[in-house]
PDB file of C-alpha atoms in Angstrom:
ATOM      1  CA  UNK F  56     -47.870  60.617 -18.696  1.00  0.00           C
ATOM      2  CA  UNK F  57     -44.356  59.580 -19.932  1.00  0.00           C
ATOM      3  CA  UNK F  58     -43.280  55.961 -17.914  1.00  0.00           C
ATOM      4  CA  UNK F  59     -40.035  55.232 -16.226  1.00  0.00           C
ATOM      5  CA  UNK F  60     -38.162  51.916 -17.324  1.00  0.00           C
ATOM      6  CA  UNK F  61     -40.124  50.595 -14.373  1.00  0.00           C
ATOM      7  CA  UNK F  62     -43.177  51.515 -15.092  1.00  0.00           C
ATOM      8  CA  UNK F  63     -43.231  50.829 -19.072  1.00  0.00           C
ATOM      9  CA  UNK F  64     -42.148  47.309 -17.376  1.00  0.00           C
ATOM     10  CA  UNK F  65     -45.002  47.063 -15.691  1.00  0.00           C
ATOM     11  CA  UNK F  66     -47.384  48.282 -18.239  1.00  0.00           C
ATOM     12  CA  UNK F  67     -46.243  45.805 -20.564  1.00  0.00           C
ATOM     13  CA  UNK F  68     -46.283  43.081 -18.373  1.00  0.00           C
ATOM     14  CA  UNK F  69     -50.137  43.210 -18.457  1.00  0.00           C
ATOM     15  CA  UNK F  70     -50.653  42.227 -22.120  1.00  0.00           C
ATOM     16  CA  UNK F  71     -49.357  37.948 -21.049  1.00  0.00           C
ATOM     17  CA  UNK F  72     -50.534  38.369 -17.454  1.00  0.00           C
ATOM     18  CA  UNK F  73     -53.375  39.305 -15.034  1.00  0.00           C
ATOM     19  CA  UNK F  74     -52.405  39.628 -12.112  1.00  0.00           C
ATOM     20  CA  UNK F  75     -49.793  42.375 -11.312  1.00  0.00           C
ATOM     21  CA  UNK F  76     -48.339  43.491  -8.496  1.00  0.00           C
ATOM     22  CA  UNK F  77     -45.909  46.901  -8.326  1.00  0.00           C
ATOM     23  CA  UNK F  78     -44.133  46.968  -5.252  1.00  0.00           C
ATOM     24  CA  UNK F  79     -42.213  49.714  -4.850  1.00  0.00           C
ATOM     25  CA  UNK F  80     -40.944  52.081  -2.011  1.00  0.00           C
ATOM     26  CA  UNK F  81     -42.528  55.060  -0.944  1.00  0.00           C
ATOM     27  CA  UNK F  82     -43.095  58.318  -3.480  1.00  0.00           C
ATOM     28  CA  UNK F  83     -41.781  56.242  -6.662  1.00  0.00           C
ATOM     29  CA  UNK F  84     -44.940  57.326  -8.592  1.00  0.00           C
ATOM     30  CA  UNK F  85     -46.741  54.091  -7.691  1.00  0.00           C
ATOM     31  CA  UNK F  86     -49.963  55.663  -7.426  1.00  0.00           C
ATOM     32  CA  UNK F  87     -49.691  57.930 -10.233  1.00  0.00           C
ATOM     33  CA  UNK F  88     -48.835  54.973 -12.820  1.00  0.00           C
ATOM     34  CA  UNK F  89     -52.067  53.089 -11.060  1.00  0.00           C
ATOM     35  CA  UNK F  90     -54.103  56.306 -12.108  1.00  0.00           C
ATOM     36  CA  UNK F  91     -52.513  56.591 -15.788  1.00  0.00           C
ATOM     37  CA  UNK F  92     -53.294  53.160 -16.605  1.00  0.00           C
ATOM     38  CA  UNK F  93     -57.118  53.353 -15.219  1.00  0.00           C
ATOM     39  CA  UNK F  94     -57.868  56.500 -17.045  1.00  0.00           C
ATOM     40  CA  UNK F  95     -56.537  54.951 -20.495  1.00  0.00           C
ATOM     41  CA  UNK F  96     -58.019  51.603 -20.578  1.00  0.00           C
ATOM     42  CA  UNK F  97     -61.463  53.976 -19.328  1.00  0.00           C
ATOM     43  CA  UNK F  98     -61.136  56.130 -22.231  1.00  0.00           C
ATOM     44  CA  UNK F  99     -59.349  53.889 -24.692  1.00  0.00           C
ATOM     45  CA  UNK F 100     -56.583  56.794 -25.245  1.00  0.00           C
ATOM     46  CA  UNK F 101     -53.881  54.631 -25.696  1.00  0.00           C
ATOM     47  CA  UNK F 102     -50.323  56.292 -26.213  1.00  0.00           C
ATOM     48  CA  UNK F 103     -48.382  55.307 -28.996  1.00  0.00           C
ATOM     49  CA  UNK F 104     -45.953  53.805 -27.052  1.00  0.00           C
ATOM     50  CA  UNK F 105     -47.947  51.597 -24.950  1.00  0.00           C
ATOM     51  CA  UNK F 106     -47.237  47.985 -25.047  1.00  0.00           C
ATOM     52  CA  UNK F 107     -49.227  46.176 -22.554  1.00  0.00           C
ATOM     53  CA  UNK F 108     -53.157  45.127 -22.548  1.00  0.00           C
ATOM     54  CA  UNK F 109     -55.584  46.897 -24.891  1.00  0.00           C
ATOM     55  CA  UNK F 110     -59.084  46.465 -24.644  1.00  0.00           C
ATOM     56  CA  UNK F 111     -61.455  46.700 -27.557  1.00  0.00           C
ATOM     57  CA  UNK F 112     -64.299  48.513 -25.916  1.00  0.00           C
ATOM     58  CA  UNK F 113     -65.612  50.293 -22.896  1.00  0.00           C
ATOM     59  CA  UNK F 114     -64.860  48.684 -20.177  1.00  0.00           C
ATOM     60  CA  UNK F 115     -66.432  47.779 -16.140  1.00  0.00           C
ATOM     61  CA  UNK F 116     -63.333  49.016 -13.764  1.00  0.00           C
ATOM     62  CA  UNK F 117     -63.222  49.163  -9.921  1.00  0.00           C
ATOM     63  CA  UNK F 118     -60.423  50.917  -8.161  1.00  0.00           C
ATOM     64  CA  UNK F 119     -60.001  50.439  -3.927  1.00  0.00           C
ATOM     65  CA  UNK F 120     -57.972  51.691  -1.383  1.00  0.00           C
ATOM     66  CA  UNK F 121     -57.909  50.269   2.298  1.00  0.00           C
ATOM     67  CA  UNK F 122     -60.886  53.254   3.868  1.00  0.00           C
ATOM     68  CA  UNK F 123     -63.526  55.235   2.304  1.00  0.00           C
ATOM     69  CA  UNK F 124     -61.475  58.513   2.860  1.00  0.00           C
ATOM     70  CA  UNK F 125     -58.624  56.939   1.518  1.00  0.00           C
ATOM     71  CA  UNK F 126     -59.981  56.071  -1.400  1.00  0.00           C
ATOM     72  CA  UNK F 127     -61.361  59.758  -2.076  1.00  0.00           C
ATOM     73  CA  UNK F 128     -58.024  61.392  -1.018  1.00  0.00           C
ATOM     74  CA  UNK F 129     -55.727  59.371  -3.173  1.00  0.00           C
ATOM     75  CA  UNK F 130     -57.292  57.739  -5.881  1.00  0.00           C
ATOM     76  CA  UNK F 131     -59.985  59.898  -6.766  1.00  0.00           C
ATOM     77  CA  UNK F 132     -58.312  62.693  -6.361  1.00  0.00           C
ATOM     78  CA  UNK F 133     -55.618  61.015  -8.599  1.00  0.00           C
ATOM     79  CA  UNK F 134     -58.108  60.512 -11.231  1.00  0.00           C
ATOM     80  CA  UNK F 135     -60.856  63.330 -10.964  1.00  0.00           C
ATOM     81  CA  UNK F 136     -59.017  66.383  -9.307  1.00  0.00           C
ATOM     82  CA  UNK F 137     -58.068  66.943  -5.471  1.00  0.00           C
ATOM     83  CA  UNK F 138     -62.107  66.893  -4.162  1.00  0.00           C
ATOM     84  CA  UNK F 139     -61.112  69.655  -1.930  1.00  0.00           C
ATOM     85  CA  UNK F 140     -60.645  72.166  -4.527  1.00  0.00           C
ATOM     86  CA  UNK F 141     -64.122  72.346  -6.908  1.00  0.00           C
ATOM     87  CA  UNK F 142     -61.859  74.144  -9.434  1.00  0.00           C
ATOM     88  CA  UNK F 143     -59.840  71.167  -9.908  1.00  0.00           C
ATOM     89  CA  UNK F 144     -62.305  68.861 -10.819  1.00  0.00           C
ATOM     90  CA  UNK F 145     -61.483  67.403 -14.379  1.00  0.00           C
ATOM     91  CA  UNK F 146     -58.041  67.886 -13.760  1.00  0.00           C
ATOM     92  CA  UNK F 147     -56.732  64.287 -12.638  1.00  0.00           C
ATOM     93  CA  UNK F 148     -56.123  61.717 -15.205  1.00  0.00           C
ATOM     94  CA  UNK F 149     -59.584  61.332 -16.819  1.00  0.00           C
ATOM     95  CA  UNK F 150     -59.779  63.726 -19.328  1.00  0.00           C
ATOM     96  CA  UNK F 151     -62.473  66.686 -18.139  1.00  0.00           C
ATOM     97  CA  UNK F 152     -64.415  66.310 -21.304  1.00  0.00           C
ATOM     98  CA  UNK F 153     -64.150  61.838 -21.162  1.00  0.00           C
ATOM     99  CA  UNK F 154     -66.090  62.471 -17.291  1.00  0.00           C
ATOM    100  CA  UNK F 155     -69.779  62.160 -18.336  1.00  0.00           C
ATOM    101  CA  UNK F 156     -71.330  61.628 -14.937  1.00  0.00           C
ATOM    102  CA  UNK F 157     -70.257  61.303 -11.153  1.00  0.00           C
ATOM    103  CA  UNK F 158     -72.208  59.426  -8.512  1.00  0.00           C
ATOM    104  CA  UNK F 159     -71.269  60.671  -5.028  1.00  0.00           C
ATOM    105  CA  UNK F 160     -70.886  58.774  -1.817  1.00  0.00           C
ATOM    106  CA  UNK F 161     -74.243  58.918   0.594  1.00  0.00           C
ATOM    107  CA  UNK F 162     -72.725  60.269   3.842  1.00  0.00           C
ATOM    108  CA  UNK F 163     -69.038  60.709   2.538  1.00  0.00           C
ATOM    109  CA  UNK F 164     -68.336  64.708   1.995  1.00  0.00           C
ATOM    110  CA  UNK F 165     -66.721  64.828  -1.924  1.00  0.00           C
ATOM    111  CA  UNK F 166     -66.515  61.022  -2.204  1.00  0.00           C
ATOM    112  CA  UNK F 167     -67.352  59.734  -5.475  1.00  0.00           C
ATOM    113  CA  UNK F 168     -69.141  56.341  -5.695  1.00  0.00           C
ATOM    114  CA  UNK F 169     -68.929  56.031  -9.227  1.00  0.00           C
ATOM    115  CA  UNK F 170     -68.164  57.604 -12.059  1.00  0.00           C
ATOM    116  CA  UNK F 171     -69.026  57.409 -15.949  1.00  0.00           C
ATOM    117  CA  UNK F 172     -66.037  57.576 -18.850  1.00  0.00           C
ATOM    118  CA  UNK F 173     -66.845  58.229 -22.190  1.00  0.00           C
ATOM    119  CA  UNK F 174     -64.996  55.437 -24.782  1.00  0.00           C
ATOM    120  CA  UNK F 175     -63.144  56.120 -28.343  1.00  0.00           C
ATOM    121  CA  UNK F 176     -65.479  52.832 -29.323  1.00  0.00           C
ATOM    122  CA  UNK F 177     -68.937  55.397 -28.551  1.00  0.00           C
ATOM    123  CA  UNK F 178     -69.778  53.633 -25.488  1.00  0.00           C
ATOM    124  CA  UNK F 179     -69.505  54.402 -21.802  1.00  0.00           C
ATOM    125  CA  UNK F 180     -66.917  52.698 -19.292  1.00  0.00           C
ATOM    126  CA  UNK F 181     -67.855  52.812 -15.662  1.00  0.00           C
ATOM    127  CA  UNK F 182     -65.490  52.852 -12.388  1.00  0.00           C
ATOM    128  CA  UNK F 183     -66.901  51.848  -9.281  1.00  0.00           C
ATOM    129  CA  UNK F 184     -64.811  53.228  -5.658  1.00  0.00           C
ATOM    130  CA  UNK F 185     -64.555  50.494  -3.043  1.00  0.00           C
ATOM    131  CA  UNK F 186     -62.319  50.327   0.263  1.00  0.00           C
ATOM    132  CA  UNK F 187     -61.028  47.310   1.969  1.00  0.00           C
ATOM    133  CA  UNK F 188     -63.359  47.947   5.074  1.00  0.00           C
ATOM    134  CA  UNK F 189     -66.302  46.841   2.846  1.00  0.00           C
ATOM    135  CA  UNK F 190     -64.899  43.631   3.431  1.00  0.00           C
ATOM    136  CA  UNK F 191     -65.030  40.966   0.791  1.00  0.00           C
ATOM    137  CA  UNK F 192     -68.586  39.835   0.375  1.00  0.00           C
ATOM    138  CA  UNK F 193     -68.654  43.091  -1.135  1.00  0.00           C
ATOM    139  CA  UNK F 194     -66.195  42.692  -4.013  1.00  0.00           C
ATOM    140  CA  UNK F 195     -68.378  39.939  -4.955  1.00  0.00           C
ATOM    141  CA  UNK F 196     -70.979  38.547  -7.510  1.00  0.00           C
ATOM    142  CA  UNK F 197     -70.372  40.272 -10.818  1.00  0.00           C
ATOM    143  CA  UNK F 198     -68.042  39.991 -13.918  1.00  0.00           C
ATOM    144  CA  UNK F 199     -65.238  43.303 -14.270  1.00  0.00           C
ATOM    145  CA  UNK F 200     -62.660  43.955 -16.748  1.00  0.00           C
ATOM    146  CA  UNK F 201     -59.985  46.228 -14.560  1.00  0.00           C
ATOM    147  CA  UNK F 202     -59.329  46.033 -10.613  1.00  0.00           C
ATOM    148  CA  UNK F 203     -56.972  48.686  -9.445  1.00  0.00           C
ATOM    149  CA  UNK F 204     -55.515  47.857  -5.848  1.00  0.00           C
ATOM    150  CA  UNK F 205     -53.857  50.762  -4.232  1.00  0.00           C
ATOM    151  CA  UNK F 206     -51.924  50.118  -1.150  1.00  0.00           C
ATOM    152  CA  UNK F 207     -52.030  46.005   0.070  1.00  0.00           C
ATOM    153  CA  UNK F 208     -55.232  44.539   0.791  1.00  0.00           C
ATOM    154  CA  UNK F 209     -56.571  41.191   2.572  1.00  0.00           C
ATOM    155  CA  UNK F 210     -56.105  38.131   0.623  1.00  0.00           C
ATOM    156  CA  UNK F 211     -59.681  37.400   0.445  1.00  0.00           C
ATOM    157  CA  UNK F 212     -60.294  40.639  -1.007  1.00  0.00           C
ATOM    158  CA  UNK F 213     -57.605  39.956  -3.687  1.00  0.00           C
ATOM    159  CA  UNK F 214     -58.790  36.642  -4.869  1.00  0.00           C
ATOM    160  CA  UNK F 215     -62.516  37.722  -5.002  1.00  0.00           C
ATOM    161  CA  UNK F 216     -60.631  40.610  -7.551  1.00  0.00           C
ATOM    162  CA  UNK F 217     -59.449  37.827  -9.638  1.00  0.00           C
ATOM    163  CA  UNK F 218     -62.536  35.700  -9.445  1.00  0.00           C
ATOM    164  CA  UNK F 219     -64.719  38.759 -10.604  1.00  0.00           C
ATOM    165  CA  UNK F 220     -61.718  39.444 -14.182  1.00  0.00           C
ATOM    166  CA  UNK F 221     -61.277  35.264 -14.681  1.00  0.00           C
ATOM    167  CA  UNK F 222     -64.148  35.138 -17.284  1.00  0.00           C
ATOM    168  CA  UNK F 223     -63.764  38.582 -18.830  1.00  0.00           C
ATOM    169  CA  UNK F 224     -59.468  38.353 -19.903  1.00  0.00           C
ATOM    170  CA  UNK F 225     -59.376  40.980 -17.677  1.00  0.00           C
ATOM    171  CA  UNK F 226     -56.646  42.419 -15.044  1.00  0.00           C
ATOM    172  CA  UNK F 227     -55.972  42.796 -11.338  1.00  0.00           C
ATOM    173  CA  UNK F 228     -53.035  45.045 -10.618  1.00  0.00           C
ATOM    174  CA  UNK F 229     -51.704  45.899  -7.363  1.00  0.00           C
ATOM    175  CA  UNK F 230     -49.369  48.808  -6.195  1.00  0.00           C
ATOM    176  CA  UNK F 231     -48.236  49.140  -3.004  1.00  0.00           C
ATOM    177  CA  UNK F 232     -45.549  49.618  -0.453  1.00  0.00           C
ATOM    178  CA  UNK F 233     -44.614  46.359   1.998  1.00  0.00           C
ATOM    179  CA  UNK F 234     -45.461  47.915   4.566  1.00  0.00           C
ATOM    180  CA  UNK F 235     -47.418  45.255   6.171  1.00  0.00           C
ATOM    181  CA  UNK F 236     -44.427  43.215   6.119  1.00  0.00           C
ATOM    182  CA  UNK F 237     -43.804  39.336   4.731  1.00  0.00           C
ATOM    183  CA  UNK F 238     -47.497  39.175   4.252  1.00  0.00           C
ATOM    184  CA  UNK F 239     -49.571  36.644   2.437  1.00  0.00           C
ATOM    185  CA  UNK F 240     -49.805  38.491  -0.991  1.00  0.00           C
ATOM    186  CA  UNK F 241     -45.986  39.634  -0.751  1.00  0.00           C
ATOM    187  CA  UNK F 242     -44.576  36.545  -0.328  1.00  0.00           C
ATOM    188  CA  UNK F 243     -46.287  34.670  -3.021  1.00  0.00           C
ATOM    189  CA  UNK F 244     -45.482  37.615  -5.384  1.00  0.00           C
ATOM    190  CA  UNK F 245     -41.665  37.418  -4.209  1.00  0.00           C
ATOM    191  CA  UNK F 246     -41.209  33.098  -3.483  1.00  0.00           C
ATOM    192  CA  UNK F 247     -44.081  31.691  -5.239  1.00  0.00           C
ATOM    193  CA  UNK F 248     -45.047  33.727  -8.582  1.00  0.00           C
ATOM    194  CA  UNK F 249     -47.321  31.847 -10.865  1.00  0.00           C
ATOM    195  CA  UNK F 250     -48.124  31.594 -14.754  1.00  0.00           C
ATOM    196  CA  UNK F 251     -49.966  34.813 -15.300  1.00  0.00           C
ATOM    197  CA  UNK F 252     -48.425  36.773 -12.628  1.00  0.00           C
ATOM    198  CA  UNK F 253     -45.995  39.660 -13.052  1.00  0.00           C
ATOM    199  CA  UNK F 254     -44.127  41.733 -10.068  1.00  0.00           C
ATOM    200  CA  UNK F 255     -41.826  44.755 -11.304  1.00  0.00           C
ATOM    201  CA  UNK F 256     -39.887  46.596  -7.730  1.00  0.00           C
ATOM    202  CA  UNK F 257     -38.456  50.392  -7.905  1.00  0.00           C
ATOM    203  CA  UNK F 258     -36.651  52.061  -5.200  1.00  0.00           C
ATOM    204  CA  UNK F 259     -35.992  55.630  -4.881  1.00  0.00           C
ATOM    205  CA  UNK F 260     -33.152  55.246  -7.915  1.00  0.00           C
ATOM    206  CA  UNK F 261     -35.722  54.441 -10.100  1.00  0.00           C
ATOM    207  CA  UNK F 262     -37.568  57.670  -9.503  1.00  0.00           C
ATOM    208  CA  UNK F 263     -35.774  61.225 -10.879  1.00  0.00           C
ATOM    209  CA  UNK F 264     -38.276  63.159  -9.816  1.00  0.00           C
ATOM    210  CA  UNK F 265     -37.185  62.808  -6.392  1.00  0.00           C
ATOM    211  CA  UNK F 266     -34.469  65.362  -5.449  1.00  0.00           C
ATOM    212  CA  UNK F 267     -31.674  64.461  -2.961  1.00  0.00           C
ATOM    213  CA  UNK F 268     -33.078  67.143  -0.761  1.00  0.00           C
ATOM    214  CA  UNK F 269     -36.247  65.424  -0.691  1.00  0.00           C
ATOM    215  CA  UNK F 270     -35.009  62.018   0.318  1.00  0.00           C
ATOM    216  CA  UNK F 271     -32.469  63.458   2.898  1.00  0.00           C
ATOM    217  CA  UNK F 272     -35.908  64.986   4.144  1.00  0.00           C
ATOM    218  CA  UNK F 273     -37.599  61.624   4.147  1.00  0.00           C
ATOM    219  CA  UNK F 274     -34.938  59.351   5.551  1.00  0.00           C
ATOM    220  CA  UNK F 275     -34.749  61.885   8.735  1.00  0.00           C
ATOM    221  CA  UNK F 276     -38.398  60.637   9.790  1.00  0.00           C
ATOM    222  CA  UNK F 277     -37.924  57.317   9.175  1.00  0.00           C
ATOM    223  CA  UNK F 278     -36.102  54.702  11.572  1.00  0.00           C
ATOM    224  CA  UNK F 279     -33.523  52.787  10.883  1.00  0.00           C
ATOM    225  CA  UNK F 280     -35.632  49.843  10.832  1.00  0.00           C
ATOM    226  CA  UNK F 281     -38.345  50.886   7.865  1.00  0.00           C
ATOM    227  CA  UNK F 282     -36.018  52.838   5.840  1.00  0.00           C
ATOM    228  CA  UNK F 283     -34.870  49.976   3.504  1.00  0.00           C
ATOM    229  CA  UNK F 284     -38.603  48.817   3.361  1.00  0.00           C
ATOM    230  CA  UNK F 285     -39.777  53.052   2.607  1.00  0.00           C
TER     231      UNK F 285
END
C-alpha cells in the first residue's frame, strides 16, 4: 500500500485526532485506504513512512458497513480475500500468515463474524463485523481501540463509536461518499468541525489510477444531478 497526498493526509491526521471522516467521491480508493489502515494497526506492521496513530499493542477493532452482505462483500473481502473465491482467502490486506482464526456468521453464507490478527507485540488483536441494521444498542457496552465506518451511517450509531474509543485514546474513522446528501454527520464534518476532528475530500483528480476511459464510462450512468456529488 503506497498513499496518495490524500490519503497520507488522512493517515496522519489520526495521530492529534479521533474522529475522522474521508469523504471522497466514488472509486477514489476510499475503501481500500479504510482496509490498509485496519490491517496495520491489527498487525502492528507499520510502514516506514507512516505518520499518523501508532498503537503499542494488540488492539480490539470493529469495522461496519450499512447490511450484513455489505459488510462481507466490501470490507471483508477488502481485508480477508473476495469470500467467493476460497483460493483467495489470505489475500486481502491482513497478511495470510497474521489471520490466526475466523469466526463465521450463523446464517450468513462466507460472512465472517470475527476474526483473530496476530500482533508484532506477541499478542492477538481481534476485529469484530457489524452492519448498520444491527441498530445502535448493538454498538454498545464495551471499550474498543479502532472503529472503521465504511459508507455513512446513523448518527446514533456514530456517537455510540466514539463513546465505545473515548476511554481507550482510540479512533473512529469514517469513509464514505455523500450520498445521503446534507446529512447530520456531513454537515458537522463540513460547517461545524470540532477539536479532535479531521475531514480530508478527494475527487476523481486525486485518484491516477482512474483512466479517462473509465470516468467517461462512469459519468455516462450518472445524471447530471449526482455527478458532482459521485
Amino acid at each position: 500500500y503506497q498513499p496518495y497526498k490524500w490519503q497520507q493526509e488522512f493517515i496522519q491526521a489520526s495521530s492529534t485526532c479521533a474522529q475522522l471522516l474521508a469523504m471522497t467521491g466514488n472509486r477514489c480508493g476510499k475503501t481500500y485506504t479504510g482496509a490498509a489502515i485496519m490491517a496495520i494497526h491489527l498487525t502492528g506492521l507499520y510502514p516506514t513512512w507512516w505518520t499518523g496513530k501508532r498503537f503499542d499493542n494488540a488492539i480490539n477493532a470493529w469495522a461496519s458497513g450499512i447490511s450484513t452482505d455489505t459488510t462481507r462483500d466490501i470490507i471483508q473481502s477488502e481485508l480477508l480475500g473476495d469470500w467467493r473465491d476460497a483460493s483467495k482467502y489470505g489475500m486481502g490486506m491482513i497478511p495470510k500468515e497474521m489471520i490466526i482464526e475466523t469466526v463465521n456468521k450463523p446464517g450468513v453464507p462466507g460472512a465472517v463474524q470475527a476474526v483473530i490478527v496476530k500482533h508484532i507485540s506477541g499478542k492477538n488483536s481481534t476485529l469484530a463485523f457489524k452492519s448498520y441494521e444491527m441498530s445502535q444498542d448493538k454498538f454498545m457496552g464495551t471499550s474498543i481501540d479502532l472503529v472503521w465506518l465504511d459508507e455513512e451511517c446513523p448518527k446514533d450509531i456514530f456517537t455510540q463509536c466514539v463513546t465505545r474509543t473515548a476511554t481507550t485514546g482510540g479512533i473512529v474513522y469514517l469513509t464514505f461518499t455523500p450520498e445521503l446528501g446534507l446529512t447530520e454527520i456531513v454537515k458537522d464534518f463540513l460547517y461545524d468541525i470540532k477539536p479532535g476532528q479531521f475531514m480530508v475530500s478527494a475527487s476523481w483528480d486525486d485518484a491516477p489510477h482512474l483512466s479517462d476511459a473509465i470516468k467517461e464510462q462512469l459519468l455516462g450512468v450518472y445524471s447530471a444531478s449526482e455527478r458532482a456529488m459521485r
